PDB file of C-alpha atoms in Angstrom:
ATOM      1  CA  UNK A   1       0.079   6.879  22.521  1.00  0.00           C
ATOM      2  CA  UNK A   2       2.186   4.625  24.711  1.00  0.00           C
ATOM      3  CA  UNK A   3       4.749   6.381  26.895  1.00  0.00           C
ATOM      4  CA  UNK A   4       7.400   4.541  28.842  1.00  0.00           C
ATOM      5  CA  UNK A   5       9.436   6.022  31.662  1.00  0.00           C
ATOM      6  CA  UNK A   6      12.216   4.577  33.760  1.00  0.00           C
ATOM      7  CA  UNK A   7      13.401   5.531  37.207  1.00  0.00           C
ATOM      8  CA  UNK A   8      16.096   6.202  38.183  1.00  0.00           C
ATOM      9  CA  UNK A   9      17.855   7.618  35.128  1.00  0.00           C
ATOM     10  CA  UNK A  10      21.197   6.657  36.634  1.00  0.00           C
ATOM     11  CA  UNK A  11      22.290   4.571  39.582  1.00  0.00           C
ATOM     12  CA  UNK A  12      25.651   3.914  41.174  1.00  0.00           C
ATOM     13  CA  UNK A  13      25.990   1.199  43.811  1.00  0.00           C
ATOM     14  CA  UNK A  14      28.772  -0.734  45.510  1.00  0.00           C
ATOM     15  CA  UNK A  15      29.327  -4.316  44.491  1.00  0.00           C
ATOM     16  CA  UNK A  16      27.105  -6.849  46.238  1.00  0.00           C
ATOM     17  CA  UNK A  17      24.054  -4.665  46.675  1.00  0.00           C
ATOM     18  CA  UNK A  18      20.607  -5.738  45.608  1.00  0.00           C
ATOM     19  CA  UNK A  19      18.872  -3.155  43.461  1.00  0.00           C
ATOM     20  CA  UNK A  20      15.581  -2.410  41.754  1.00  0.00           C
ATOM     21  CA  UNK A  21      15.015  -0.657  38.457  1.00  0.00           C
ATOM     22  CA  UNK A  22      11.574   0.707  37.682  1.00  0.00           C
ATOM     23  CA  UNK A  23       9.630   0.982  34.449  1.00  0.00           C
ATOM     24  CA  UNK A  24       6.204   2.604  33.997  1.00  0.00           C
ATOM     25  CA  UNK A  25       3.941   2.661  30.987  1.00  0.00           C
ATOM     26  CA  UNK A  26       0.713   4.487  30.237  1.00  0.00           C
ATOM     27  CA  UNK A  27      -1.274   2.027  28.113  1.00  0.00           C
ATOM     28  CA  UNK A  28      -1.924  -1.346  29.720  1.00  0.00           C
ATOM     29  CA  UNK A  29      -3.024  -2.952  26.442  1.00  0.00           C
ATOM     30  CA  UNK A  30       0.230  -4.787  25.855  1.00  0.00           C
ATOM     31  CA  UNK A  31       1.326  -8.194  24.621  1.00  0.00           C
ATOM     32  CA  UNK A  32       4.457  -8.330  26.721  1.00  0.00           C
ATOM     33  CA  UNK A  33       7.237  -6.322  28.293  1.00  0.00           C
ATOM     34  CA  UNK A  34      10.896  -6.923  27.743  1.00  0.00           C
ATOM     35  CA  UNK A  35      14.007  -5.884  29.645  1.00  0.00           C
ATOM     36  CA  UNK A  36      17.231  -5.346  27.731  1.00  0.00           C
ATOM     37  CA  UNK A  37      20.789  -4.587  28.585  1.00  0.00           C
ATOM     38  CA  UNK A  38      22.923  -2.329  26.410  1.00  0.00           C
ATOM     39  CA  UNK A  39      26.658  -1.893  26.837  1.00  0.00           C
ATOM     40  CA  UNK A  40      28.223   1.358  25.544  1.00  0.00           C
ATOM     41  CA  UNK A  41      28.294   1.425  21.765  1.00  0.00           C
ATOM     42  CA  UNK A  42      26.771  -2.037  21.533  1.00  0.00           C
ATOM     43  CA  UNK A  43      23.447  -3.559  20.571  1.00  0.00           C
ATOM     44  CA  UNK A  44      20.730  -4.925  22.797  1.00  0.00           C
ATOM     45  CA  UNK A  45      20.891  -8.060  24.891  1.00  0.00           C
ATOM     46  CA  UNK A  46      17.490  -9.406  25.849  1.00  0.00           C
ATOM     47  CA  UNK A  47      17.345 -10.238  29.548  1.00  0.00           C
ATOM     48  CA  UNK A  48      13.772 -11.157  30.340  1.00  0.00           C
ATOM     49  CA  UNK A  49      10.451 -11.236  28.522  1.00  0.00           C
ATOM     50  CA  UNK A  50       7.224 -11.172  30.508  1.00  0.00           C
ATOM     51  CA  UNK A  51       3.995 -11.982  28.727  1.00  0.00           C
ATOM     52  CA  UNK A  52       0.968  -9.880  29.635  1.00  0.00           C
ATOM     53  CA  UNK A  53      -0.585 -12.846  31.425  1.00  0.00           C
ATOM     54  CA  UNK A  54       2.457 -13.386  33.629  1.00  0.00           C
ATOM     55  CA  UNK A  55       3.415 -11.687  36.891  1.00  0.00           C
ATOM     56  CA  UNK A  56       7.135 -12.337  36.891  1.00  0.00           C
ATOM     57  CA  UNK A  57      10.081 -13.993  35.222  1.00  0.00           C
ATOM     58  CA  UNK A  58      13.409 -15.040  36.673  1.00  0.00           C
ATOM     59  CA  UNK A  59      16.788 -15.670  35.137  1.00  0.00           C
ATOM     60  CA  UNK A  60      19.738 -16.211  37.430  1.00  0.00           C
ATOM     61  CA  UNK A  61      20.209 -13.114  39.569  1.00  0.00           C
ATOM     62  CA  UNK A  62      17.534 -11.225  37.661  1.00  0.00           C
ATOM     63  CA  UNK A  63      13.869 -11.107  38.463  1.00  0.00           C
ATOM     64  CA  UNK A  64      11.351  -9.027  36.564  1.00  0.00           C
ATOM     65  CA  UNK A  65       7.790  -8.396  37.678  1.00  0.00           C
ATOM     66  CA  UNK A  66       4.840  -7.012  35.793  1.00  0.00           C
ATOM     67  CA  UNK A  67       1.715  -5.316  37.114  1.00  0.00           C
ATOM     68  CA  UNK A  68      -0.162  -4.585  33.924  1.00  0.00           C
ATOM     69  CA  UNK A  69      -3.137  -2.926  35.575  1.00  0.00           C
ATOM     70  CA  UNK A  70      -0.965  -0.291  37.232  1.00  0.00           C
ATOM     71  CA  UNK A  71       1.384   0.001  34.283  1.00  0.00           C
ATOM     72  CA  UNK A  72       4.522  -0.968  36.145  1.00  0.00           C
ATOM     73  CA  UNK A  73       7.410  -3.362  35.894  1.00  0.00           C
ATOM     74  CA  UNK A  74      10.470  -3.780  38.046  1.00  0.00           C
ATOM     75  CA  UNK A  75      13.790  -5.436  37.377  1.00  0.00           C
ATOM     76  CA  UNK A  76      15.449  -6.781  40.492  1.00  0.00           C
ATOM     77  CA  UNK A  77      19.173  -7.515  40.362  1.00  0.00           C
ATOM     78  CA  UNK A  78      20.538  -9.533  43.255  1.00  0.00           C
ATOM     79  CA  UNK A  79      24.120  -9.350  44.489  1.00  0.00           C
ATOM     80  CA  UNK A  80      25.214  -6.855  41.865  1.00  0.00           C
ATOM     81  CA  UNK A  81      28.615  -7.210  40.203  1.00  0.00           C
ATOM     82  CA  UNK A  82      30.816  -4.744  38.272  1.00  0.00           C
ATOM     83  CA  UNK A  83      29.994  -6.709  35.137  1.00  0.00           C
ATOM     84  CA  UNK A  84      26.366  -5.673  35.559  1.00  0.00           C
ATOM     85  CA  UNK A  85      27.328  -2.086  34.711  1.00  0.00           C
ATOM     86  CA  UNK A  86      25.360  -1.105  31.606  1.00  0.00           C
ATOM     87  CA  UNK A  87      22.227   0.708  30.534  1.00  0.00           C
ATOM     88  CA  UNK A  88      19.025  -1.202  31.191  1.00  0.00           C
ATOM     89  CA  UNK A  89      16.089  -0.577  28.900  1.00  0.00           C
ATOM     90  CA  UNK A  90      12.537  -1.708  29.292  1.00  0.00           C
ATOM     91  CA  UNK A  91      10.374  -1.978  26.201  1.00  0.00           C
ATOM     92  CA  UNK A  92       6.635  -2.356  26.048  1.00  0.00           C
ATOM     93  CA  UNK A  93       5.185  -4.393  23.215  1.00  0.00           C
ATOM     94  CA  UNK A  94       1.677  -3.348  22.302  1.00  0.00           C
ATOM     95  CA  UNK A  95       0.492  -1.476  19.262  1.00  0.00           C
ATOM     96  CA  UNK A  96       4.164  -0.732  18.733  1.00  0.00           C
ATOM     97  CA  UNK A  97       7.359  -1.572  20.490  1.00  0.00           C
ATOM     98  CA  UNK A  98       8.135   1.419  22.705  1.00  0.00           C
ATOM     99  CA  UNK A  99      11.369   1.762  24.630  1.00  0.00           C
ATOM    100  CA  UNK A 100      11.941   3.592  27.860  1.00  0.00           C
ATOM    101  CA  UNK A 101      14.855   6.033  28.164  1.00  0.00           C
ATOM    102  CA  UNK A 102      16.922   3.575  30.180  1.00  0.00           C
ATOM    103  CA  UNK A 103      18.663   3.418  33.525  1.00  0.00           C
ATOM    104  CA  UNK A 104      22.463   3.725  33.511  1.00  0.00           C
ATOM    105  CA  UNK A 105      23.819   1.405  36.165  1.00  0.00           C
ATOM    106  CA  UNK A 106      27.333   1.539  37.563  1.00  0.00           C
ATOM    107  CA  UNK A 107      28.407  -1.139  40.003  1.00  0.00           C
ATOM    108  CA  UNK A 108      31.569  -0.134  41.783  1.00  0.00           C
ATOM    109  CA  UNK A 109      34.112  -2.774  42.829  1.00  0.00           C
TER     110      UNK A 109
ATOM    111  CA  UNK B   1      17.376 -19.771  17.620  1.00  0.00           C
ATOM    112  CA  UNK B   2      15.929 -16.387  16.580  1.00  0.00           C
ATOM    113  CA  UNK B   3      19.182 -14.745  15.548  1.00  0.00           C
ATOM    114  CA  UNK B   4      19.221 -11.450  13.679  1.00  0.00           C
ATOM    115  CA  UNK B   5      22.353 -10.140  12.021  1.00  0.00           C
ATOM    116  CA  UNK B   6      23.247  -6.725  10.657  1.00  0.00           C
ATOM    117  CA  UNK B   7      25.873  -5.740   8.163  1.00  0.00           C
ATOM    118  CA  UNK B   8      27.993  -3.753   8.344  1.00  0.00           C
ATOM    119  CA  UNK B   9      28.525  -3.317  12.053  1.00  0.00           C
ATOM    120  CA  UNK B  10      30.277  -0.026  11.494  1.00  0.00           C
ATOM    121  CA  UNK B  11      30.522   2.287   8.509  1.00  0.00           C
ATOM    122  CA  UNK B  12      32.192   5.624   7.916  1.00  0.00           C
ATOM    123  CA  UNK B  13      31.293   7.549   4.798  1.00  0.00           C
ATOM    124  CA  UNK B  14      31.643  10.959   3.235  1.00  0.00           C
ATOM    125  CA  UNK B  15      28.802  13.431   3.215  1.00  0.00           C
ATOM    126  CA  UNK B  16      26.600  13.025   0.163  1.00  0.00           C
ATOM    127  CA  UNK B  17      27.112   9.311  -0.317  1.00  0.00           C
ATOM    128  CA  UNK B  18      24.502   6.613   0.210  1.00  0.00           C
ATOM    129  CA  UNK B  19      24.890   3.793   2.681  1.00  0.00           C
ATOM    130  CA  UNK B  20      23.043   0.486   2.727  1.00  0.00           C
ATOM    131  CA  UNK B  21      22.531  -1.490   5.924  1.00  0.00           C
ATOM    132  CA  UNK B  22      21.341  -5.082   5.803  1.00  0.00           C
ATOM    133  CA  UNK B  23      19.255  -6.861   8.403  1.00  0.00           C
ATOM    134  CA  UNK B  24      18.893 -10.631   8.181  1.00  0.00           C
ATOM    135  CA  UNK B  25      16.954 -13.175  10.181  1.00  0.00           C
ATOM    136  CA  UNK B  26      19.279 -16.173  10.174  1.00  0.00           C
ATOM    137  CA  UNK B  27      17.142 -19.022  11.439  1.00  0.00           C
ATOM    138  CA  UNK B  28      13.565 -17.897  11.057  1.00  0.00           C
ATOM    139  CA  UNK B  29      11.268 -16.159   8.632  1.00  0.00           C
ATOM    140  CA  UNK B  30      10.338 -12.596   9.372  1.00  0.00           C
ATOM    141  CA  UNK B  31       7.280 -11.116   7.713  1.00  0.00           C
ATOM    142  CA  UNK B  32       7.862  -7.919   9.614  1.00  0.00           C
ATOM    143  CA  UNK B  33      11.086  -6.118  10.410  1.00  0.00           C
ATOM    144  CA  UNK B  34      11.594  -2.877  12.267  1.00  0.00           C
ATOM    145  CA  UNK B  35      14.236  -0.192  12.023  1.00  0.00           C
ATOM    146  CA  UNK B  36      15.256   1.873  15.036  1.00  0.00           C
ATOM    147  CA  UNK B  37      17.618   4.760  15.481  1.00  0.00           C
ATOM    148  CA  UNK B  38      19.477   5.629  18.638  1.00  0.00           C
ATOM    149  CA  UNK B  39      21.164   8.949  19.337  1.00  0.00           C
ATOM    150  CA  UNK B  40      24.002   9.090  21.876  1.00  0.00           C
ATOM    151  CA  UNK B  41      22.773   8.471  25.407  1.00  0.00           C
ATOM    152  CA  UNK B  42      19.180   8.317  24.204  1.00  0.00           C
ATOM    153  CA  UNK B  43      16.757   5.472  23.868  1.00  0.00           C
ATOM    154  CA  UNK B  44      15.762   3.741  20.668  1.00  0.00           C
ATOM    155  CA  UNK B  45      13.221   5.415  18.430  1.00  0.00           C
ATOM    156  CA  UNK B  46      11.215   3.446  15.898  1.00  0.00           C
ATOM    157  CA  UNK B  47      11.830   4.754  12.385  1.00  0.00           C
ATOM    158  CA  UNK B  48       9.760   2.423  10.265  1.00  0.00           C
ATOM    159  CA  UNK B  49       8.033  -0.922  10.036  1.00  0.00           C
ATOM    160  CA  UNK B  50       8.974  -3.056   7.078  1.00  0.00           C
ATOM    161  CA  UNK B  51       6.610  -5.729   5.766  1.00  0.00           C
ATOM    162  CA  UNK B  52       7.783  -8.328   3.284  1.00  0.00           C
ATOM    163  CA  UNK B  53       6.583  -7.576  -0.206  1.00  0.00           C
ATOM    164  CA  UNK B  54       4.993  -4.227   0.569  1.00  0.00           C
ATOM    165  CA  UNK B  55       5.944  -0.639   1.286  1.00  0.00           C
ATOM    166  CA  UNK B  56       7.341   0.292   4.645  1.00  0.00           C
ATOM    167  CA  UNK B  57       5.353   2.311   7.146  1.00  0.00           C
ATOM    168  CA  UNK B  58       7.297   5.278   8.425  1.00  0.00           C
ATOM    169  CA  UNK B  59       6.894   6.962  11.786  1.00  0.00           C
ATOM    170  CA  UNK B  60       5.999  10.613  11.917  1.00  0.00           C
ATOM    171  CA  UNK B  61       8.969  12.834  11.212  1.00  0.00           C
ATOM    172  CA  UNK B  62      11.012  10.189   9.392  1.00  0.00           C
ATOM    173  CA  UNK B  63      11.762  11.093   5.774  1.00  0.00           C
ATOM    174  CA  UNK B  64      10.896   8.130   3.595  1.00  0.00           C
ATOM    175  CA  UNK B  65      12.912   9.498   0.684  1.00  0.00           C
ATOM    176  CA  UNK B  66      15.911   9.834   2.939  1.00  0.00           C
ATOM    177  CA  UNK B  67      15.672   6.415   4.549  1.00  0.00           C
ATOM    178  CA  UNK B  68      14.761   3.873   1.885  1.00  0.00           C
ATOM    179  CA  UNK B  69      13.592   0.519   3.192  1.00  0.00           C
ATOM    180  CA  UNK B  70      13.272  -2.628   1.142  1.00  0.00           C
ATOM    181  CA  UNK B  71      12.002  -5.946   2.480  1.00  0.00           C
ATOM    182  CA  UNK B  72      12.360  -8.171  -0.532  1.00  0.00           C
ATOM    183  CA  UNK B  73      12.384 -11.544   1.199  1.00  0.00           C
ATOM    184  CA  UNK B  74      11.304 -13.165   4.439  1.00  0.00           C
ATOM    185  CA  UNK B  75      14.856 -13.026   5.754  1.00  0.00           C
ATOM    186  CA  UNK B  76      16.227  -9.720   4.516  1.00  0.00           C
ATOM    187  CA  UNK B  77      15.404  -6.061   4.958  1.00  0.00           C
ATOM    188  CA  UNK B  78      17.670  -3.216   3.901  1.00  0.00           C
ATOM    189  CA  UNK B  79      17.856   0.391   5.021  1.00  0.00           C
ATOM    190  CA  UNK B  80      19.545   2.811   2.646  1.00  0.00           C
ATOM    191  CA  UNK B  81      20.502   6.216   3.956  1.00  0.00           C
ATOM    192  CA  UNK B  82      20.550   8.368   0.844  1.00  0.00           C
ATOM    193  CA  UNK B  83      22.784  11.418   0.462  1.00  0.00           C
ATOM    194  CA  UNK B  84      23.989  10.998   4.005  1.00  0.00           C
ATOM    195  CA  UNK B  85      24.915  14.039   6.076  1.00  0.00           C
ATOM    196  CA  UNK B  86      26.662  14.330   9.443  1.00  0.00           C
ATOM    197  CA  UNK B  87      23.321  14.650  11.242  1.00  0.00           C
ATOM    198  CA  UNK B  88      22.472  11.142  10.009  1.00  0.00           C
ATOM    199  CA  UNK B  89      25.309   9.766  12.101  1.00  0.00           C
ATOM    200  CA  UNK B  90      23.718   7.429  14.579  1.00  0.00           C
ATOM    201  CA  UNK B  91      23.334   3.862  15.772  1.00  0.00           C
ATOM    202  CA  UNK B  92      20.802   1.959  13.681  1.00  0.00           C
ATOM    203  CA  UNK B  93      19.257  -1.253  15.015  1.00  0.00           C
ATOM    204  CA  UNK B  94      16.868  -3.586  13.278  1.00  0.00           C
ATOM    205  CA  UNK B  95      14.558  -6.178  14.732  1.00  0.00           C
ATOM    206  CA  UNK B  96      12.479  -8.964  13.266  1.00  0.00           C
ATOM    207  CA  UNK B  97       9.277 -10.684  14.227  1.00  0.00           C
ATOM    208  CA  UNK B  98       9.150 -14.445  13.714  1.00  0.00           C
ATOM    209  CA  UNK B  99       6.320 -15.130  11.272  1.00  0.00           C
ATOM    210  CA  UNK B 100       5.297 -18.292  13.084  1.00  0.00           C
ATOM    211  CA  UNK B 101       6.414 -17.926  16.666  1.00  0.00           C
ATOM    212  CA  UNK B 102       6.039 -14.231  17.188  1.00  0.00           C
ATOM    213  CA  UNK B 103       2.721 -13.335  15.753  1.00  0.00           C
ATOM    214  CA  UNK B 104       0.825 -14.109  18.923  1.00  0.00           C
ATOM    215  CA  UNK B 105       3.239 -12.531  21.328  1.00  0.00           C
ATOM    216  CA  UNK B 106       4.573  -9.820  19.028  1.00  0.00           C
ATOM    217  CA  UNK B 107       8.043 -10.711  20.255  1.00  0.00           C
ATOM    218  CA  UNK B 108      10.854  -9.021  18.377  1.00  0.00           C
ATOM    219  CA  UNK B 109      14.438 -10.183  18.013  1.00  0.00           C
ATOM    220  CA  UNK B 110      17.091  -7.530  17.693  1.00  0.00           C
ATOM    221  CA  UNK B 111      20.179  -7.238  15.567  1.00  0.00           C
ATOM    222  CA  UNK B 112      23.526  -6.053  16.980  1.00  0.00           C
ATOM    223  CA  UNK B 113      23.258  -2.610  15.397  1.00  0.00           C
ATOM    224  CA  UNK B 114      25.188  -0.578  12.841  1.00  0.00           C
ATOM    225  CA  UNK B 115      27.094   2.537  13.777  1.00  0.00           C
ATOM    226  CA  UNK B 116      27.049   5.065  10.964  1.00  0.00           C
ATOM    227  CA  UNK B 117      29.452   7.988  10.974  1.00  0.00           C
ATOM    228  CA  UNK B 118      29.111  10.563   8.219  1.00  0.00           C
ATOM    229  CA  UNK B 119      32.094  12.879   7.809  1.00  0.00           C
TER     230      UNK B 119
END
């Protein structure tokens, strides 16, 4: 059974810092891995999708990497802004779509 | 492309009533749709997988008689919470897999969610 964990559970940083969110999964037999953003009380916003054959994907200030063999993915956010404050979820797409518990990010102005 | 809508976005109902939530794929056909539930400050948990024209597959611990799922067309799946009680209050999110684009990658597209509050 696939298990997904995320570290840290919560993170508070001053504006402008670069930061890394971590996601680990136990079963490397996946199709892809997806990073989402969720604002309080809202639905999911897809940020980046990495196929199992890819090593990384970039979108603006976001960069996600995938090391399938070690069961790890990282989401790198450059030059963080207060508007980046949200919960970030990684989800692993294999036999089923399994979400991690999320990292709550607060970027302080 | 690949837009999924949910209706209603928010519903408040009295205990004992039934509530229907619709999930629609607006610009693609979805042979498979998924229903998730999210408790406050928790991650999403898969409730059931809905396949067009057949019975839904429920995850362990999810009451199929409580959460009725119908996937009557390639663009619509409904979740009905029967005889709702306060403990059913939650955020329900659906997703859909594009029948043509997604079957190789298993990519899912998510709806905006429905917040159910049972008084």
